CSV table of C-alpha atoms and ligand atoms in Angstrom, one decimal:
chain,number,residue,atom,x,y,z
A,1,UNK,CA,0.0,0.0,0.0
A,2,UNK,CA,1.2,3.1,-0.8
A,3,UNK,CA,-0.1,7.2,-0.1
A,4,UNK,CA,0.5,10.0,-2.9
A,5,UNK,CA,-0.9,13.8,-3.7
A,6,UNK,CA,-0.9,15.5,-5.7
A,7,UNK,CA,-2.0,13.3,-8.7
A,8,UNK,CA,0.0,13.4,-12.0
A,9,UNK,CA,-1.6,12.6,-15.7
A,10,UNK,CA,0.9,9.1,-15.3
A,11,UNK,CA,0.1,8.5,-11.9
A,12,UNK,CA,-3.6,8.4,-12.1
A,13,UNK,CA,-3.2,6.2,-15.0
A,14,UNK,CA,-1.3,3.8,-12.5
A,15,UNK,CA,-3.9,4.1,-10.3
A,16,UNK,CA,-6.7,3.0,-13.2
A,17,UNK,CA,-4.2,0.3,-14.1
A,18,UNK,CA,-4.4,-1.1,-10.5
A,19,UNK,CA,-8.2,-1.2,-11.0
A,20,UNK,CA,-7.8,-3.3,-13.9
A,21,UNK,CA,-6.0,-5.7,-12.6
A,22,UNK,CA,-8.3,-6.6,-9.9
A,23,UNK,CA,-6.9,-4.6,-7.2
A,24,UNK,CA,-8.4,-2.0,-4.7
A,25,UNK,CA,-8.1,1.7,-4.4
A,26,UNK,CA,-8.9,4.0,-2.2
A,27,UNK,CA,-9.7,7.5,-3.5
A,28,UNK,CA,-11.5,10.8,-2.2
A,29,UNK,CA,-14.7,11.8,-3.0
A,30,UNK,CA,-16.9,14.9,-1.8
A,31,UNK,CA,-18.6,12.8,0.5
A,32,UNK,CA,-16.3,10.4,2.2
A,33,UNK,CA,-13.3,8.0,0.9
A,34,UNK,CA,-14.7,5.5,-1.0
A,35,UNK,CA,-12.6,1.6,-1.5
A,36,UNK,CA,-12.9,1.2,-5.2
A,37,UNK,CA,-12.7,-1.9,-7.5
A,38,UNK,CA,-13.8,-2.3,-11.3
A,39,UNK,CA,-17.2,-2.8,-10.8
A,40,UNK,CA,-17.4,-5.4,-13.8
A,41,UNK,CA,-15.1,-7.7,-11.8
A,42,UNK,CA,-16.5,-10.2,-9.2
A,43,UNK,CA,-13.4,-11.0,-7.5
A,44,UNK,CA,-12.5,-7.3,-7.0
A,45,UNK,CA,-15.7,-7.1,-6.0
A,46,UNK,CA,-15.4,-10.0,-3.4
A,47,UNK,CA,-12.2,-8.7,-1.9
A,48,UNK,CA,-13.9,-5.2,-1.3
A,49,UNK,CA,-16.2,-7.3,1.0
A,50,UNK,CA,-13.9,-9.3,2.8
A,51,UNK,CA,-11.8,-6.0,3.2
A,52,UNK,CA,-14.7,-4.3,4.8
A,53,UNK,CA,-16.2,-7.4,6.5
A,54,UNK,CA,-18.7,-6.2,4.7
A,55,UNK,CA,-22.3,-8.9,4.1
A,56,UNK,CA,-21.9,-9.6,0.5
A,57,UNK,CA,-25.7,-9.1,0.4
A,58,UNK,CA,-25.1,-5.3,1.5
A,59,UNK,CA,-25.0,-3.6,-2.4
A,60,UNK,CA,-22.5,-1.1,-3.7
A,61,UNK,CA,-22.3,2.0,-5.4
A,62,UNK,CA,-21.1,2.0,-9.1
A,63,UNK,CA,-19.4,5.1,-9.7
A,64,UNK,CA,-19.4,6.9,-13.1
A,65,UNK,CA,-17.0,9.4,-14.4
A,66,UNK,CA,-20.0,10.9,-16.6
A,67,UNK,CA,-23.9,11.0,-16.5
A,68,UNK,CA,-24.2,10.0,-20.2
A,69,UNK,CA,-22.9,6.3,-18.4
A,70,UNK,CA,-26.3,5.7,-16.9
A,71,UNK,CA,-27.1,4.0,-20.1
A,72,UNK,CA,-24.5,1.3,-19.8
A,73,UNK,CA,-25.8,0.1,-16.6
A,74,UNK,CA,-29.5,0.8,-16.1
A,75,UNK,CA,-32.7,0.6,-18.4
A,76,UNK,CA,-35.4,2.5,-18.5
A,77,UNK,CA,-33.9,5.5,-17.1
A,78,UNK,CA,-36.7,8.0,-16.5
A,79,UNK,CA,-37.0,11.6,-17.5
A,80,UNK,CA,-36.9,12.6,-14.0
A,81,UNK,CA,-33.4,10.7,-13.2
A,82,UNK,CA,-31.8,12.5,-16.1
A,83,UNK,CA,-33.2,15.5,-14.9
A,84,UNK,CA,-32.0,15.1,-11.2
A,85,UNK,CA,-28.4,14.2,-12.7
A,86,UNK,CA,-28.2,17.3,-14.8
A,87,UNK,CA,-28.8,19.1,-11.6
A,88,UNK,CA,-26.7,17.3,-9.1
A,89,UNK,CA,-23.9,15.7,-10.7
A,90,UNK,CA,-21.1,15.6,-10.0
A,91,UNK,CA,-22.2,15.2,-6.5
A,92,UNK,CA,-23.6,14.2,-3.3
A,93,UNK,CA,-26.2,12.4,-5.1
A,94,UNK,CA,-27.1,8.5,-5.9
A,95,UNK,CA,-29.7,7.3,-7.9
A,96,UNK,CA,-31.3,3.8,-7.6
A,97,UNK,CA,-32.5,2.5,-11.1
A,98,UNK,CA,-33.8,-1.0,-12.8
A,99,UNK,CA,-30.2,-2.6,-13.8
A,100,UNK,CA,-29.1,-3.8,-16.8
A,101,UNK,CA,-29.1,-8.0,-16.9
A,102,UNK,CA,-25.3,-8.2,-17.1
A,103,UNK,CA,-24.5,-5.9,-13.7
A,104,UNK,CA,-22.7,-8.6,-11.9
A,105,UNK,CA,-24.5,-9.9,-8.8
A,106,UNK,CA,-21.8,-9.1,-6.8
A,107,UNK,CA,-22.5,-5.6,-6.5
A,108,UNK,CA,-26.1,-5.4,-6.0
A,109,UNK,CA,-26.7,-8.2,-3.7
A,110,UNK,CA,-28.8,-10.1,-6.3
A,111,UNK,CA,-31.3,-7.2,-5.9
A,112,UNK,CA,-32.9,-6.5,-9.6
A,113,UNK,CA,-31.6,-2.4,-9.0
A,114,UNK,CA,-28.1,-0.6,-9.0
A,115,UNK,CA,-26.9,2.3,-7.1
A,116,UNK,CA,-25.2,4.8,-9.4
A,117,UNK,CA,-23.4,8.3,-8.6
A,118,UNK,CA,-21.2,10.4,-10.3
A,119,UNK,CA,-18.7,12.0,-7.6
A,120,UNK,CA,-18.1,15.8,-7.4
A,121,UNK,CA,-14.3,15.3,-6.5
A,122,UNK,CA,-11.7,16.3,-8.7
A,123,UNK,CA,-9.4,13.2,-8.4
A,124,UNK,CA,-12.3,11.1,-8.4
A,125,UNK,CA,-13.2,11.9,-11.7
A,126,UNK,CA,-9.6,12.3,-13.1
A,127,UNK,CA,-9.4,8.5,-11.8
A,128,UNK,CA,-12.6,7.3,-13.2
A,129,UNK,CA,-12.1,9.3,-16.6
A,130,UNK,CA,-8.9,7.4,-16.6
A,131,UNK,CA,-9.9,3.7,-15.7
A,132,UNK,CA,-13.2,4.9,-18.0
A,133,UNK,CA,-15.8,2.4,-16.5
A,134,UNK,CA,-17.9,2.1,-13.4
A,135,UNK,CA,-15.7,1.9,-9.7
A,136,UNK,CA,-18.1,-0.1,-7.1
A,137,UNK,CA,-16.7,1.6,-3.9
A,138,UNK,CA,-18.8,1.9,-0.6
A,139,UNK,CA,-17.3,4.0,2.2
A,140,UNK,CA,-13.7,3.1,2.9
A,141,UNK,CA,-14.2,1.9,6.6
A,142,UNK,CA,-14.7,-1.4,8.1
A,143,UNK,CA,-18.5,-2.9,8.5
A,144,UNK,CA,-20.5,-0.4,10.8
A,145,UNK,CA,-17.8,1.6,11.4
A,146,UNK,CA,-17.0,5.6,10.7
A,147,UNK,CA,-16.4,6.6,7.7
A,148,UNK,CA,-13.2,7.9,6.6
A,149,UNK,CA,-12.6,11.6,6.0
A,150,UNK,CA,-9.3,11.6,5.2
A,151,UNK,CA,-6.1,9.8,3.2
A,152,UNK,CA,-5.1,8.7,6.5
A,153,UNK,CA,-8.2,8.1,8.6
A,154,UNK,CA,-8.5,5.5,5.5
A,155,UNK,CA,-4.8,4.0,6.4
A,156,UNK,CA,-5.8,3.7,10.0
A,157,UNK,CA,-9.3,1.9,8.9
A,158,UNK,CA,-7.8,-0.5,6.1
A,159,UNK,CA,-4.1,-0.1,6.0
A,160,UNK,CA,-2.6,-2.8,4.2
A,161,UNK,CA,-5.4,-4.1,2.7
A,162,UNK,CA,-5.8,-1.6,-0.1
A,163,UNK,CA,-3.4,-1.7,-2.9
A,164,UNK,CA,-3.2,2.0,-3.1
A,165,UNK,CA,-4.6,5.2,-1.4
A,166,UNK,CA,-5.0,8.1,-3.2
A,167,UNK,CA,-4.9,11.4,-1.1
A,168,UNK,CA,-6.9,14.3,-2.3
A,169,UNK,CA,-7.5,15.9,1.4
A,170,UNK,CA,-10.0,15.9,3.7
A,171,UNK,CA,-13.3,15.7,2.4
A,172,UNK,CA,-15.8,18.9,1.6
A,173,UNK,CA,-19.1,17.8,2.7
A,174,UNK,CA,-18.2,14.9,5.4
A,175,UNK,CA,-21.1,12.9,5.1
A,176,UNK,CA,-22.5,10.4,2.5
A,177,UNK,CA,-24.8,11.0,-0.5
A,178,UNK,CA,-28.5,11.6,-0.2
A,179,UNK,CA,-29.8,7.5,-1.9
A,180,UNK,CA,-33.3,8.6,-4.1
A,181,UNK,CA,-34.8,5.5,-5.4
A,182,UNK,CA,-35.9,5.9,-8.5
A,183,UNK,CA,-36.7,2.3,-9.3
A,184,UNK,CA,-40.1,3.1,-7.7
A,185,UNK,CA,-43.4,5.7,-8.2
A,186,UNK,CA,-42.7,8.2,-6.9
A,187,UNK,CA,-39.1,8.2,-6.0
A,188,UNK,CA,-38.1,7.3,-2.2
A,189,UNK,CA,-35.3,8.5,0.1
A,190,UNK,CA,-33.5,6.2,1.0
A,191,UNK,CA,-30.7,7.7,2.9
A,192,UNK,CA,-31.3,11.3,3.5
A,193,UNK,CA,-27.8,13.4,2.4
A,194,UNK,CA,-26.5,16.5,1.0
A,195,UNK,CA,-29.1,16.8,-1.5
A,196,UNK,CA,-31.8,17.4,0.9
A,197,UNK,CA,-35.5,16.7,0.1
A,198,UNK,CA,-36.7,19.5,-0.7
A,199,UNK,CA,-34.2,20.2,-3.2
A,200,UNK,CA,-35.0,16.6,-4.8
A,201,UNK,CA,-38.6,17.4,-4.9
A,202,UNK,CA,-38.4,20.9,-6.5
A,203,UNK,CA,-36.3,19.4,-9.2
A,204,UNK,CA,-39.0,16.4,-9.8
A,205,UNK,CA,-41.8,18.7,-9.2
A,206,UNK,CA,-43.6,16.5,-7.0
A,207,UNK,CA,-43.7,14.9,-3.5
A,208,UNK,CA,-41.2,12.2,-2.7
A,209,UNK,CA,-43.2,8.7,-1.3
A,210,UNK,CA,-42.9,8.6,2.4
A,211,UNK,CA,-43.2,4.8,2.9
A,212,UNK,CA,-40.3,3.5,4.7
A,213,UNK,CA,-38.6,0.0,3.2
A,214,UNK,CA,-38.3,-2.5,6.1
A,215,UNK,CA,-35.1,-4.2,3.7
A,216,UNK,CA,-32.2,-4.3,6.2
A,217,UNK,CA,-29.9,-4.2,3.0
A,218,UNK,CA,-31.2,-0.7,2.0
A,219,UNK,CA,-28.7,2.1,3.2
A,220,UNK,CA,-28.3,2.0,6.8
A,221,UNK,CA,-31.2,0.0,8.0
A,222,UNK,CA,-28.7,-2.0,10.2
A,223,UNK,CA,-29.8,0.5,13.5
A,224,UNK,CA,-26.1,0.4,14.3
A,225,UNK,CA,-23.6,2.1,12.2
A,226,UNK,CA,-21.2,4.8,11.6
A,227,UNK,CA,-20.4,4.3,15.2
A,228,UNK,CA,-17.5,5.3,17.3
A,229,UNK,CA,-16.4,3.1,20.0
A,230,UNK,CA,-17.6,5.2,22.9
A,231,UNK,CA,-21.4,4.7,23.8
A,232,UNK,CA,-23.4,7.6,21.9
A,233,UNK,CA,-26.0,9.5,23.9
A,234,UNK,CA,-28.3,11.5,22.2
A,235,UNK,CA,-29.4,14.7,24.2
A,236,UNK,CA,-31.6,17.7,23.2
A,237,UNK,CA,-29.4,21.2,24.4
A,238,UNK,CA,-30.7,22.1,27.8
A,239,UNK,CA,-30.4,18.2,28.7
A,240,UNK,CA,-26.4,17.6,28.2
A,241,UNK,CA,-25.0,18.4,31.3
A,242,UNK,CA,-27.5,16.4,32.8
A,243,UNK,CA,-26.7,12.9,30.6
A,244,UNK,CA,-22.5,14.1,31.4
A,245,UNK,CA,-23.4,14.1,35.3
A,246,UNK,CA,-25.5,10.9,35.0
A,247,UNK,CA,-22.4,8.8,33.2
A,248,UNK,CA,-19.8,10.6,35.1
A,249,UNK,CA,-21.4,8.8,38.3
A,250,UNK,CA,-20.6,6.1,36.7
A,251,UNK,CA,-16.9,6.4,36.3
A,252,UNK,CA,-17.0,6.6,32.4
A,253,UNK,CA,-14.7,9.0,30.7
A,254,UNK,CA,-17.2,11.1,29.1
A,255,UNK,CA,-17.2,13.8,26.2
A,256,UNK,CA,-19.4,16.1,25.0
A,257,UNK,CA,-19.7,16.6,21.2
A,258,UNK,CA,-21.7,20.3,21.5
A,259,UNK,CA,-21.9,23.5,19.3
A,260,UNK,CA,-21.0,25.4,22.5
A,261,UNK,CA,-18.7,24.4,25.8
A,262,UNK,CA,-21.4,23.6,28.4
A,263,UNK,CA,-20.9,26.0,31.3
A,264,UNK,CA,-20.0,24.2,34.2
A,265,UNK,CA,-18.3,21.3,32.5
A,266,UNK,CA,-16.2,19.5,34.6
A,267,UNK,CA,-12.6,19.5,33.8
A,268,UNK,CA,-12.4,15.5,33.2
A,269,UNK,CA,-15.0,16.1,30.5
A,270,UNK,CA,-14.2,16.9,27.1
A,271,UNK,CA,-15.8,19.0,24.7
A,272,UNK,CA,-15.2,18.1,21.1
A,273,UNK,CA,-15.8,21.7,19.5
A,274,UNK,CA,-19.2,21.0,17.0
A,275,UNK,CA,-19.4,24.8,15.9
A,276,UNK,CA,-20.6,26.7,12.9
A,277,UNK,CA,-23.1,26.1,10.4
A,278,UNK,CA,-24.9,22.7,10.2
A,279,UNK,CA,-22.8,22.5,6.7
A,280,UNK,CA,-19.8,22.5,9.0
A,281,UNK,CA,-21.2,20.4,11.2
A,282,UNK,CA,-21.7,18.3,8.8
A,283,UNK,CA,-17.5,18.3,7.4
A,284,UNK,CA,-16.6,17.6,11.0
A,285,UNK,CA,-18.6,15.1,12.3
A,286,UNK,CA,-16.7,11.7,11.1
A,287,UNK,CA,-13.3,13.1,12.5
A,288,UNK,CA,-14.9,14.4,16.0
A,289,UNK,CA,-16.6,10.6,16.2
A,290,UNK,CA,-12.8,9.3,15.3
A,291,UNK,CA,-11.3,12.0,18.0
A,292,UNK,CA,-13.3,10.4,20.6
A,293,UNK,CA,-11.7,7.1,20.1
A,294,UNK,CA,-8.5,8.3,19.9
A,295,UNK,CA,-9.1,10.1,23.3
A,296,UNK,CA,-10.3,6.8,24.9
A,297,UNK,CA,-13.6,8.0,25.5
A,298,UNK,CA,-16.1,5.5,27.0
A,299,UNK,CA,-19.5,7.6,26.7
A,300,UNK,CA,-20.2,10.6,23.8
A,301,UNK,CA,-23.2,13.0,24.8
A,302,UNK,CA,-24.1,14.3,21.4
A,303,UNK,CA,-26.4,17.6,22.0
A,304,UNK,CA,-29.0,17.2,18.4
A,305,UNK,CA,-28.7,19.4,15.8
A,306,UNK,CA,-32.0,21.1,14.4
A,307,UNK,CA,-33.6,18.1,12.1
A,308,UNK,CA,-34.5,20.1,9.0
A,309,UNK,CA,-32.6,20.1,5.7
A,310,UNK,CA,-28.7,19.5,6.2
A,311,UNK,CA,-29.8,18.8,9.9
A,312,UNK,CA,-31.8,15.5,9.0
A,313,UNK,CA,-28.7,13.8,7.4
A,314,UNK,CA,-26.8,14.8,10.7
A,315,UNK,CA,-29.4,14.0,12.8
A,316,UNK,CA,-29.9,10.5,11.0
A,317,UNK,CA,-26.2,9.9,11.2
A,318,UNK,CA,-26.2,10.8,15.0
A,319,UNK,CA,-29.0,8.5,15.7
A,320,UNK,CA,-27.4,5.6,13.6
A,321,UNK,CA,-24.3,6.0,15.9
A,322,UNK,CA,-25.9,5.6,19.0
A,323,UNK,CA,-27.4,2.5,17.7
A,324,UNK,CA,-31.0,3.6,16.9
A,325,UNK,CA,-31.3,3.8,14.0
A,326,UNK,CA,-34.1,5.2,11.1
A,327,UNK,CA,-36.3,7.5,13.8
A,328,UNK,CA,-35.3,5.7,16.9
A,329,UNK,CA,-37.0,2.8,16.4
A,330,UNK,CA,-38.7,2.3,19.7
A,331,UNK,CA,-37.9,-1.9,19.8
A,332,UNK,CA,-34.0,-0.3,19.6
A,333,UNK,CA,-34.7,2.8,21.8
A,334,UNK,CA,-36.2,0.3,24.4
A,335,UNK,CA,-33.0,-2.0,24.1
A,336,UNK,CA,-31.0,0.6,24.0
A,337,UNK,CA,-32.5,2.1,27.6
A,338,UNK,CA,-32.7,-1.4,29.0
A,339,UNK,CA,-28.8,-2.1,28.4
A,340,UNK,CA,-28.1,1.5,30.0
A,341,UNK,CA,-29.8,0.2,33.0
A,342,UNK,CA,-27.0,-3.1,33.2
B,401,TXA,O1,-21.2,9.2,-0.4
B,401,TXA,C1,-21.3,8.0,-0.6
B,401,TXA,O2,-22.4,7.5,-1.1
B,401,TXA,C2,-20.1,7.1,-0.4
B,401,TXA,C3,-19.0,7.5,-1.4
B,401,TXA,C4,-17.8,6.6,-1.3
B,401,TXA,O3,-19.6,7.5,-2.7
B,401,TXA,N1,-20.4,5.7,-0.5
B,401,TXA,C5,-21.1,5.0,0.4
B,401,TXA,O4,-21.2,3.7,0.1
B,401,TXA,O5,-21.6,5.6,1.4
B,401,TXA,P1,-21.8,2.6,1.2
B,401,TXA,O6,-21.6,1.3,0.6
B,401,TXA,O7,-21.1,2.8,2.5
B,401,TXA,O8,-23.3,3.0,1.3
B,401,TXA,C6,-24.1,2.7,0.1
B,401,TXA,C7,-25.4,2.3,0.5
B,401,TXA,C8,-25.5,1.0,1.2
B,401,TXA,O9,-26.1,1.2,2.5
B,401,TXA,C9,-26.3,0.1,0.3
B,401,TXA,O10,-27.2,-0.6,1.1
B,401,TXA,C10,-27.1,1.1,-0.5
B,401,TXA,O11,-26.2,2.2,-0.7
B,401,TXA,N2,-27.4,0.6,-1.9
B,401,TXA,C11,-26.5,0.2,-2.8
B,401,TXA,N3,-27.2,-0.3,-3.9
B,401,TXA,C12,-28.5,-0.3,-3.5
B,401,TXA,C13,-29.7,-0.8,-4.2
B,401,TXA,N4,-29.7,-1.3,-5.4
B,401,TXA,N5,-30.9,-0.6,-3.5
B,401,TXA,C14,-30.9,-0.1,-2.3
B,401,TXA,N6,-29.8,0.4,-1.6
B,401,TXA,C15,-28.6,0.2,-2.2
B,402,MG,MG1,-20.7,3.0,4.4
């Protein structure tokens, strides 16, 4: 495994020539690193899973260097999708449309749909114009784990397992792309993300469906994920110092992830600085969750950011890290409550 930047005409052609022989790479995207492998080969495919300890039913992401590459791997494309890709790619946005019959297995967990994005990173497109077909990459973490931000929080993650890491600095937005299905009338979120709903739906002109799909394979159903290893605690503003006092009786080395220092906080307690606009919120939050491992800490309290626009992808990431995942499901919530009581 190796680490470079900046990226050279001859050195992102080796990178496109490690795709094509089967190997991994690791390369930057707006979003968060994603671990790539020709998408049209099933045993690159199989050692992104094993890599990630990822369930090979869990789909990926095929990732296009152009929007005119819809065609090659979905059929009837509608209107609409062309129309939301014209007005969000490159970026933050994937789409989820019929695929075609020859999309290898492999990277949509048998399902009869494919997940397809075109990046808004510069390097990520220099790589994919260069390799020229789709890259299957999910995030660039292990299996329910934070996803990586940076060139090296994706060598602490994966380290030798990925043939090279391309380092194009610390991701702009921080969190993952919005997931639209659009395999379905009308088009359903299924992982709300940069793009937020409301710009979908004044692009499509129309309401988004508001069913919920009960599929644990659809994006982040599993209710644990993107967690740190300290316990997260979820904790409206006026009630943090209350959950810090409450897990400091317990002798657990606790932090506070907070726009503002709690007054009163008690000098073993840190505050992991969650300032500035929910956009920044937003940039920081994977390296704040990784901070509090680094720092040992046993118990996060996590004061909620507002849940509208930007906020709802925050607060959905949040949630997922404490383990409760889509809404707080209350079966989780009320697991979740009765292992805080043991
Ligand atoms: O921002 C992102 O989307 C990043 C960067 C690297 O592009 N990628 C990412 O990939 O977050 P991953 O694998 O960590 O999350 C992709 C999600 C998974 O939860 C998977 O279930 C869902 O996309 N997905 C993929 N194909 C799908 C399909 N055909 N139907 C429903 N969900 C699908
Ligand atoms: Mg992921």
């Amino acid at each position: 495994m190796s680490q470079q930047k900046p990226l050279s005409g001859p050195e992102m052609d080796r990178a496109a020539s490690v795709l094509r022989a089967g190997g991994l790479v690791a390369f930057p995207t707006e979003t968060v690193y994603g671990l790539g492998a020709d998408a049209r080969n099933v045993n690159a495919v199989a050692r992104v899973f094993a890599v990630k300890g990822r369930p090979t039913d869990h789909p990926l992401i095929v990732h296009l260097g152009d929007a005119r590459q819809l065609a090659a791997w979905a059929h009837d494309v509608p209107l609409s999708a062309w129309r939301l890709a014209e007005a969000f790619w490159p970026g933050p946005l994937t789409l989820i449309l019929p695929r075609l019959a020859d999309v290898p297995d492999a990277v949509t967990g048998g399902l009869d749909t494919v997940a397809l994005r075109v990046p808004g990173h510069p390097m990520a497109l220099a790589l994919l114009a260069a390799f020229g077909d789709g890259v299957a990459a999910p995030s660039a973490n292990r299996y329910g784990r934070v996803s990586p931000t940076s060139a090296g929080d994706v060598a602490e993650e994966l380290g030798q397992a990925v043939d090279l890491i391309l380092d194009g600095g610390r991701c702009e937005v921080g969190i993952e792309s919005t997931i639209l299905d659009m395999s379905c009338d009308p088009p359903r979120l299924l992982r709300p993300g940069p793009v937020t709903a409301s710009a979908l739906q004044r692009v499509l002109g129309r309401p988004l469906a508001q069913t919920v799909d009960k599929d644990v394979r659809a994006p982040g159903r599993k209710p644990s994920h993107y967690a740190p290893r300290a316990r997260v605690i979820l904790a409206s503003s006026d009630n943090v110092a209350q959950q810090v006092q409450a897990w400091r009786e317990q002798d657990k080395r606790v932090g506070v992830l907070a726009p503002r220092r709690p007054a009163d906080l008690p000098d073993d307690v840190i505050w992991l600085r969650f300032t500035g606009s929910v956009r920044e919120q937003a940039h920081a939050l994977y390296s704040r969750l990784r901070e509090a491992d680094h720092l040992g800490l046993q118990v996060l309290v996590a004061a909620m950011p507002e849940e509208r626009e930007l906020g709802h992808a925050l607060c959905d990431r949040l949630r997922r890290a404490a383990g409760l995942g889509e809404g707080g499901d209350p079966m989780v919530q009320s697991r979740q409550i009765s292992r805080s009581n043991t």
